[in-house]
PDB file of C-alpha atoms in Angstrom:
ATOM      1  CA  MET A   8       0.000   0.000   0.000  1.00  0.00           C
ATOM      2  CA  PRO A   9       1.571   3.363  -1.054  1.00  0.00           C
ATOM      3  CA  GLU A  10       2.576   5.681   1.718  1.00  0.00           C
ATOM      4  CA  GLN A  11       0.045   8.451   2.454  1.00  0.00           C
ATOM      5  CA  HIS A  12       1.505  11.981   2.452  1.00  0.00           C
ATOM      6  CA  PRO A  13      -0.346  14.776   4.245  1.00  0.00           C
ATOM      7  CA  HIS A  14      -1.396  17.752   2.172  1.00  0.00           C
ATOM      8  CA  PRO A  15       1.200  20.542   2.419  1.00  0.00           C
ATOM      9  CA  PRO A  16       0.049  23.529   4.452  1.00  0.00           C
ATOM     10  CA  SER A  17      -1.410  26.360   2.424  1.00  0.00           C
ATOM     11  CA  THR A  18       0.884  29.317   1.842  1.00  0.00           C
ATOM     12  CA  PRO A  19      -0.341  32.372   3.759  1.00  0.00           C
ATOM     13  CA  ARG A  20      -1.370  35.293   1.580  1.00  0.00           C
ATOM     14  CA  ARG A  21       1.056  38.204   1.707  1.00  0.00           C
ATOM     15  CA  ARG A  22      -0.057  41.604   2.861  1.00  0.00           C
ATOM     16  CA  GLY A  23       0.372  44.588   0.599  1.00  0.00           C
ATOM     17  CA  ARG A  24      -0.514  44.657  -3.054  1.00  0.00           C
ATOM     18  CA  PRO A  25      -3.895  42.979  -3.639  1.00  0.00           C
ATOM     19  CA  ALA A  26      -3.913  39.820  -5.692  1.00  0.00           C
ATOM     20  CA  ARG A  27      -5.057  40.133  -9.284  1.00  0.00           C
ATOM     21  CA  ALA A  28      -6.604  37.542 -11.511  1.00  0.00           C
ATOM     22  CA  ALA A  29      -4.172  35.826 -13.835  1.00  0.00           C
ATOM     23  CA  GLY A  30      -3.817  37.663 -17.102  1.00  0.00           C
ATOM     24  CA  THR A  31      -5.244  40.918 -15.782  1.00  0.00           C
ATOM     25  CA  ASP A  32      -3.659  43.836 -17.576  1.00  0.00           C
ATOM     26  CA  ALA A  33      -2.624  46.472 -15.038  1.00  0.00           C
ATOM     27  CA  PRO A  34      -2.966  49.569 -17.314  1.00  0.00           C
ATOM     28  CA  ALA A  35      -6.371  48.360 -18.504  1.00  0.00           C
ATOM     29  CA  THR A  36      -7.501  47.781 -14.922  1.00  0.00           C
ATOM     30  CA  ARG A  37      -6.314  51.224 -13.879  1.00  0.00           C
ATOM     31  CA  ASP A  38      -8.114  52.808 -16.835  1.00  0.00           C
ATOM     32  CA  ARG A  39     -11.303  50.911 -15.981  1.00  0.00           C
ATOM     33  CA  ILE A  40     -11.168  52.190 -12.397  1.00  0.00           C
ATOM     34  CA  LEU A  41     -10.533  55.734 -13.603  1.00  0.00           C
ATOM     35  CA  HIS A  42     -13.435  55.554 -16.061  1.00  0.00           C
ATOM     36  CA  ALA A  43     -15.721  54.228 -13.307  1.00  0.00           C
ATOM     37  CA  ALA A  44     -14.595  57.033 -10.990  1.00  0.00           C
ATOM     38  CA  ARG A  45     -15.410  59.685 -13.579  1.00  0.00           C
ATOM     39  CA  GLU A  46     -18.864  58.175 -14.055  1.00  0.00           C
ATOM     40  CA  GLU A  47     -19.499  57.974 -10.311  1.00  0.00           C
ATOM     41  CA  PHE A  48     -18.347  61.550  -9.648  1.00  0.00           C
ATOM     42  CA  ALA A  49     -20.470  62.758 -12.576  1.00  0.00           C
ATOM     43  CA  GLU A  50     -23.593  60.963 -11.411  1.00  0.00           C
ATOM     44  CA  ARG A  51     -23.315  61.313  -7.629  1.00  0.00           C
ATOM     45  CA  GLY A  52     -21.001  64.264  -7.024  1.00  0.00           C
ATOM     46  CA  TYR A  53     -17.946  64.224  -4.794  1.00  0.00           C
ATOM     47  CA  GLU A  54     -19.648  63.828  -1.408  1.00  0.00           C
ATOM     48  CA  LYS A  55     -21.857  60.866  -2.353  1.00  0.00           C
ATOM     49  CA  THR A  56     -19.153  59.011  -4.251  1.00  0.00           C
ATOM     50  CA  SER A  57     -17.225  56.370  -2.295  1.00  0.00           C
ATOM     51  CA  VAL A  58     -14.191  54.236  -3.046  1.00  0.00           C
ATOM     52  CA  ARG A  59     -16.381  51.176  -2.508  1.00  0.00           C
ATOM     53  CA  GLY A  60     -18.867  52.460  -5.076  1.00  0.00           C
ATOM     54  CA  ILE A  61     -16.086  53.127  -7.591  1.00  0.00           C
ATOM     55  CA  ALA A  62     -14.702  49.630  -7.023  1.00  0.00           C
ATOM     56  CA  LYS A  63     -18.121  48.053  -7.537  1.00  0.00           C
ATOM     57  CA  ALA A  64     -18.692  50.011 -10.755  1.00  0.00           C
ATOM     58  CA  ALA A  65     -15.255  48.953 -12.028  1.00  0.00           C
ATOM     59  CA  GLY A  66     -15.740  45.319 -11.004  1.00  0.00           C
ATOM     60  CA  VAL A  67     -12.691  45.228  -8.710  1.00  0.00           C
ATOM     61  CA  ASP A  68     -11.930  45.052  -5.008  1.00  0.00           C
ATOM     62  CA  SER A  69     -11.734  48.305  -3.038  1.00  0.00           C
ATOM     63  CA  ALA A  70      -8.145  47.471  -2.116  1.00  0.00           C
ATOM     64  CA  LEU A  71      -7.211  47.650  -5.789  1.00  0.00           C
ATOM     65  CA  VAL A  72      -8.645  51.170  -6.049  1.00  0.00           C
ATOM     66  CA  HIS A  73      -6.571  52.214  -3.037  1.00  0.00           C
ATOM     67  CA  HIS A  74      -3.528  50.521  -4.540  1.00  0.00           C
ATOM     68  CA  TYR A  75      -3.688  52.503  -7.782  1.00  0.00           C
ATOM     69  CA  PHE A  76      -5.039  55.832  -6.537  1.00  0.00           C
ATOM     70  CA  GLY A  77      -4.850  56.056  -2.744  1.00  0.00           C
ATOM     71  CA  THR A  78      -7.609  58.129  -1.135  1.00  0.00           C
ATOM     72  CA  LYS A  79     -10.868  59.370  -2.626  1.00  0.00           C
ATOM     73  CA  GLU A  80      -9.348  62.839  -2.940  1.00  0.00           C
ATOM     74  CA  GLN A  81      -6.436  61.414  -4.936  1.00  0.00           C
ATOM     75  CA  MET A  82      -8.912  59.469  -7.040  1.00  0.00           C
ATOM     76  CA  PHE A  83     -10.819  62.670  -7.763  1.00  0.00           C
ATOM     77  CA  GLU A  84      -7.597  64.482  -8.631  1.00  0.00           C
ATOM     78  CA  ALA A  85      -6.732  61.796 -11.189  1.00  0.00           C
ATOM     79  CA  ALA A  86     -10.235  62.069 -12.659  1.00  0.00           C
ATOM     80  CA  VAL A  87      -9.968  65.863 -12.818  1.00  0.00           C
ATOM     81  CA  GLU A  88      -6.580  65.695 -14.526  1.00  0.00           C
ATOM     82  CA  ILE A  89      -7.956  63.401 -17.224  1.00  0.00           C
ATOM     83  CA  ALA A  90     -11.126  65.476 -17.673  1.00  0.00           C
ATOM     84  CA  ALA A  91      -9.225  68.752 -17.824  1.00  0.00           C
ATOM     85  CA  ALA A  92      -6.450  67.441 -20.080  1.00  0.00           C
ATOM     86  CA  PRO A  93      -7.800  69.081 -23.272  1.00  0.00           C
ATOM     87  CA  ALA A  94      -8.045  72.477 -21.551  1.00  0.00           C
ATOM     88  CA  LEU A  95      -4.557  72.197 -20.079  1.00  0.00           C
ATOM     89  CA  SER A  96      -3.013  72.813 -23.498  1.00  0.00           C
ATOM     90  CA  ALA A  97      -4.311  76.400 -23.350  1.00  0.00           C
ATOM     91  CA  PRO A  98      -0.819  77.826 -22.638  1.00  0.00           C
ATOM     92  CA  ASP A  99       0.316  76.463 -26.016  1.00  0.00           C
ATOM     93  CA  VAL A 100      -2.573  78.374 -27.617  1.00  0.00           C
ATOM     94  CA  VAL A 101      -1.413  81.600 -25.981  1.00  0.00           C
ATOM     95  CA  LEU A 102       2.072  81.020 -27.397  1.00  0.00           C
ATOM     96  CA  ALA A 103       0.786  80.197 -30.886  1.00  0.00           C
ATOM     97  CA  GLY A 104       0.800  83.848 -31.987  1.00  0.00           C
ATOM     98  CA  PRO A 105       1.255  87.461 -30.898  1.00  0.00           C
ATOM     99  CA  LEU A 106       0.247  88.249 -27.320  1.00  0.00           C
ATOM    100  CA  ASP A 107      -1.997  91.099 -28.502  1.00  0.00           C
ATOM    101  CA  SER A 108      -4.341  88.540 -30.117  1.00  0.00           C
ATOM    102  CA  ALA A 109      -4.103  85.868 -27.405  1.00  0.00           C
ATOM    103  CA  GLY A 110      -7.521  86.783 -25.984  1.00  0.00           C
ATOM    104  CA  GLU A 111      -9.362  85.707 -29.130  1.00  0.00           C
ATOM    105  CA  ARG A 112      -7.313  82.510 -29.503  1.00  0.00           C
ATOM    106  CA  LEU A 113      -7.739  81.549 -25.860  1.00  0.00           C
ATOM    107  CA  THR A 114     -11.480  82.282 -25.849  1.00  0.00           C
ATOM    108  CA  ARG A 115     -12.088  80.322 -29.045  1.00  0.00           C
ATOM    109  CA  PHE A 116     -10.040  77.390 -27.765  1.00  0.00           C
ATOM    110  CA  PHE A 117     -11.746  77.381 -24.356  1.00  0.00           C
ATOM    111  CA  PHE A 118     -15.294  77.363 -25.728  1.00  0.00           C
ATOM    112  CA  GLY A 119     -14.265  74.806 -28.344  1.00  0.00           C
ATOM    113  CA  VAL A 120     -13.398  72.381 -25.542  1.00  0.00           C
ATOM    114  CA  TRP A 121     -16.772  72.972 -23.884  1.00  0.00           C
ATOM    115  CA  GLU A 122     -18.721  72.706 -27.140  1.00  0.00           C
ATOM    116  CA  ASN A 123     -17.322  69.232 -27.855  1.00  0.00           C
ATOM    117  CA  PRO A 124     -19.679  66.687 -26.173  1.00  0.00           C
ATOM    118  CA  ALA A 125     -16.791  64.252 -25.621  1.00  0.00           C
ATOM    119  CA  THR A 126     -14.841  66.771 -23.538  1.00  0.00           C
ATOM    120  CA  ARG A 127     -17.826  68.647 -22.064  1.00  0.00           C
ATOM    121  CA  ALA A 128     -19.276  65.677 -20.131  1.00  0.00           C
ATOM    122  CA  PRO A 129     -16.239  64.991 -17.895  1.00  0.00           C
ATOM    123  CA  LEU A 130     -15.662  68.720 -17.396  1.00  0.00           C
ATOM    124  CA  LEU A 131     -19.239  69.143 -16.217  1.00  0.00           C
ATOM    125  CA  ALA A 132     -18.713  66.366 -13.691  1.00  0.00           C
ATOM    126  CA  VAL A 133     -15.651  67.893 -12.076  1.00  0.00           C
ATOM    127  CA  VAL A 134     -16.959  71.472 -12.143  1.00  0.00           C
ATOM    128  CA  ARG A 135     -20.219  70.449 -10.462  1.00  0.00           C
ATOM    129  CA  SER A 136     -18.271  68.638  -7.748  1.00  0.00           C
ATOM    130  CA  ALA A 137     -15.913  71.598  -7.288  1.00  0.00           C
ATOM    131  CA  LEU A 138     -18.862  73.987  -6.922  1.00  0.00           C
ATOM    132  CA  THR A 139     -20.475  71.953  -4.147  1.00  0.00           C
ATOM    133  CA  ASN A 140     -17.597  70.499  -2.123  1.00  0.00           C
ATOM    134  CA  GLU A 141     -14.549  72.249  -0.663  1.00  0.00           C
ATOM    135  CA  ALA A 142     -12.274  69.199  -0.898  1.00  0.00           C
ATOM    136  CA  ALA A 143     -13.150  68.827  -4.571  1.00  0.00           C
ATOM    137  CA  ALA A 144     -12.690  72.581  -5.094  1.00  0.00           C
ATOM    138  CA  THR A 145      -9.231  72.419  -3.514  1.00  0.00           C
ATOM    139  CA  VAL A 146      -8.153  69.639  -5.875  1.00  0.00           C
ATOM    140  CA  PHE A 147      -9.577  71.444  -8.904  1.00  0.00           C
ATOM    141  CA  ARG A 148      -7.996  74.752  -7.894  1.00  0.00           C
ATOM    142  CA  ARG A 149      -4.587  73.190  -7.273  1.00  0.00           C
ATOM    143  CA  LEU A 150      -4.539  71.484 -10.657  1.00  0.00           C
ATOM    144  CA  ILE A 151      -5.753  74.493 -12.643  1.00  0.00           C
ATOM    145  CA  VAL A 152      -3.401  76.934 -10.901  1.00  0.00           C
ATOM    146  CA  SER A 153      -0.309  74.754 -11.163  1.00  0.00           C
ATOM    147  CA  GLN A 154      -0.757  73.413 -14.683  1.00  0.00           C
ATOM    148  CA  LEU A 155      -2.651  76.183 -16.439  1.00  0.00           C
ATOM    149  CA  LEU A 156      -2.659  79.657 -14.909  1.00  0.00           C
ATOM    150  CA  ARG A 157       0.978  79.778 -13.824  1.00  0.00           C
ATOM    151  CA  ARG A 158       2.140  78.615 -17.235  1.00  0.00           C
ATOM    152  CA  ILE A 159       0.163  81.350 -18.968  1.00  0.00           C
ATOM    153  CA  ALA A 160       1.278  83.989 -16.455  1.00  0.00           C
ATOM    154  CA  ALA A 161       4.901  83.064 -17.126  1.00  0.00           C
ATOM    155  CA  GLU A 162       4.472  84.186 -20.742  1.00  0.00           C
ATOM    156  CA  ILE A 163       2.957  87.578 -19.898  1.00  0.00           C
ATOM    157  CA  GLU A 164       5.807  89.971 -19.186  1.00  0.00           C
ATOM    158  CA  LEU A 165       3.622  92.597 -17.564  1.00  0.00           C
ATOM    159  CA  PRO A 166       3.001  93.706 -13.966  1.00  0.00           C
ATOM    160  CA  ASP A 167       0.545  91.505 -12.032  1.00  0.00           C
ATOM    161  CA  ALA A 168       0.763  88.702 -14.600  1.00  0.00           C
ATOM    162  CA  GLN A 169      -0.732  86.158 -12.202  1.00  0.00           C
ATOM    163  CA  LEU A 170      -3.692  88.419 -11.392  1.00  0.00           C
ATOM    164  CA  ARG A 171      -4.224  89.191 -15.070  1.00  0.00           C
ATOM    165  CA  THR A 172      -4.307  85.495 -15.900  1.00  0.00           C
ATOM    166  CA  GLU A 173      -6.695  84.681 -13.070  1.00  0.00           C
ATOM    167  CA  LEU A 174      -9.091  87.445 -14.131  1.00  0.00           C
ATOM    168  CA  ALA A 175      -9.026  86.154 -17.722  1.00  0.00           C
ATOM    169  CA  ALA A 176      -9.760  82.655 -16.412  1.00  0.00           C
ATOM    170  CA  ALA A 177     -12.590  83.993 -14.248  1.00  0.00           C
ATOM    171  CA  GLN A 178     -14.134  85.627 -17.321  1.00  0.00           C
ATOM    172  CA  LEU A 179     -14.022  82.367 -19.270  1.00  0.00           C
ATOM    173  CA  VAL A 180     -15.010  79.990 -16.478  1.00  0.00           C
ATOM    174  CA  GLY A 181     -17.865  82.256 -15.359  1.00  0.00           C
ATOM    175  CA  ALA A 182     -19.302  82.331 -18.874  1.00  0.00           C
ATOM    176  CA  ALA A 183     -18.896  78.561 -19.188  1.00  0.00           C
ATOM    177  CA  VAL A 184     -20.656  77.875 -15.873  1.00  0.00           C
ATOM    178  CA  ILE A 185     -23.615  80.079 -16.852  1.00  0.00           C
ATOM    179  CA  ARG A 186     -23.847  78.612 -20.370  1.00  0.00           C
ATOM    180  CA  TYR A 187     -23.162  74.906 -19.747  1.00  0.00           C
ATOM    181  CA  VAL A 188     -23.782  74.221 -16.048  1.00  0.00           C
ATOM    182  CA  VAL A 189     -26.528  76.602 -14.900  1.00  0.00           C
ATOM    183  CA  LYS A 190     -27.838  77.054 -18.484  1.00  0.00           C
ATOM    184  CA  VAL A 191     -29.143  80.592 -18.107  1.00  0.00           C
ATOM    185  CA  GLU A 192     -30.831  81.977 -21.217  1.00  0.00           C
ATOM    186  CA  PRO A 193     -30.112  83.614 -23.579  1.00  0.00           C
ATOM    187  CA  LEU A 194     -26.447  82.750 -23.010  1.00  0.00           C
ATOM    188  CA  ALA A 195     -27.155  79.013 -22.923  1.00  0.00           C
ATOM    189  CA  SER A 196     -28.417  78.944 -26.502  1.00  0.00           C
ATOM    190  CA  ALA A 197     -26.624  81.967 -27.969  1.00  0.00           C
ATOM    191  CA  ASP A 198     -24.555  81.542 -31.122  1.00  0.00           C
ATOM    192  CA  LEU A 199     -20.987  80.593 -30.217  1.00  0.00           C
ATOM    193  CA  GLU A 200     -19.395  83.135 -32.556  1.00  0.00           C
ATOM    194  CA  ARG A 201     -21.395  85.924 -30.937  1.00  0.00           C
ATOM    195  CA  ILE A 202     -20.190  84.813 -27.504  1.00  0.00           C
ATOM    196  CA  ILE A 203     -16.571  84.736 -28.642  1.00  0.00           C
ATOM    197  CA  GLU A 204     -16.992  88.187 -30.186  1.00  0.00           C
ATOM    198  CA  ARG A 205     -18.202  89.554 -26.837  1.00  0.00           C
ATOM    199  CA  VAL A 206     -15.934  87.681 -24.440  1.00  0.00           C
ATOM    200  CA  ALA A 207     -12.594  87.720 -26.293  1.00  0.00           C
ATOM    201  CA  PRO A 208     -11.993  91.491 -25.924  1.00  0.00           C
ATOM    202  CA  ALA A 209     -12.587  91.251 -22.179  1.00  0.00           C
ATOM    203  CA  VAL A 210     -10.137  88.350 -21.910  1.00  0.00           C
ATOM    204  CA  GLN A 211      -7.597  90.328 -23.963  1.00  0.00           C
ATOM    205  CA  ALA A 212      -8.047  93.377 -21.734  1.00  0.00           C
ATOM    206  CA  HIS A 213      -7.334  91.266 -18.648  1.00  0.00           C
ATOM    207  CA  LEU A 214      -4.210  89.773 -20.219  1.00  0.00           C
ATOM    208  CA  THR A 215      -2.565  92.838 -21.740  1.00  0.00           C
ATOM    209  CA  GLY A 216      -4.691  95.918 -20.942  1.00  0.00           C
ATOM    210  CA  PRO A 217      -3.477  98.878 -18.881  1.00  0.00           C
TER     211      PRO A 217
END
């Protein structure tokens, strides 16, 4: 009769990085979590969105969300950065021609991003969250200031460049919130060229006016 061998003891699971199913592609998993987060923040807002809810929507364990993104605030920051990516190339638009015509270029570019349904939807999600939650507003403000406003201000060799840039941004963001978020008429349905014609001179005056 062959000798009976006891089953070897099971290997204890290591702490740390959560186990993933064999063959799972890490970049694809991260992208799926990020997409789910954007959807959750868009539908529920910052306060009502949870890491557990994001994990459930992405079909992963909550530990995997924490592994890739950390806290909910860090998750929101990653979602904001992706949503705002098209707008973050605005400094290149300012540099694309003479500074005395930057207002028209910047205004046209900015509203072009908002008019595109593919880029408008994620922007709406993060702006709505930033308007209703201070933690979300802090993340949004930090990203926009560091990656957008300071870069533009660096190209304006005039006194109070940072203030000028912020006032130009306030002009554009205020118009966008009224047109796309609050949807106040007649601005909400006004012809885009007419809006650009009205707003661009004000943006230019903030950037380079006396």
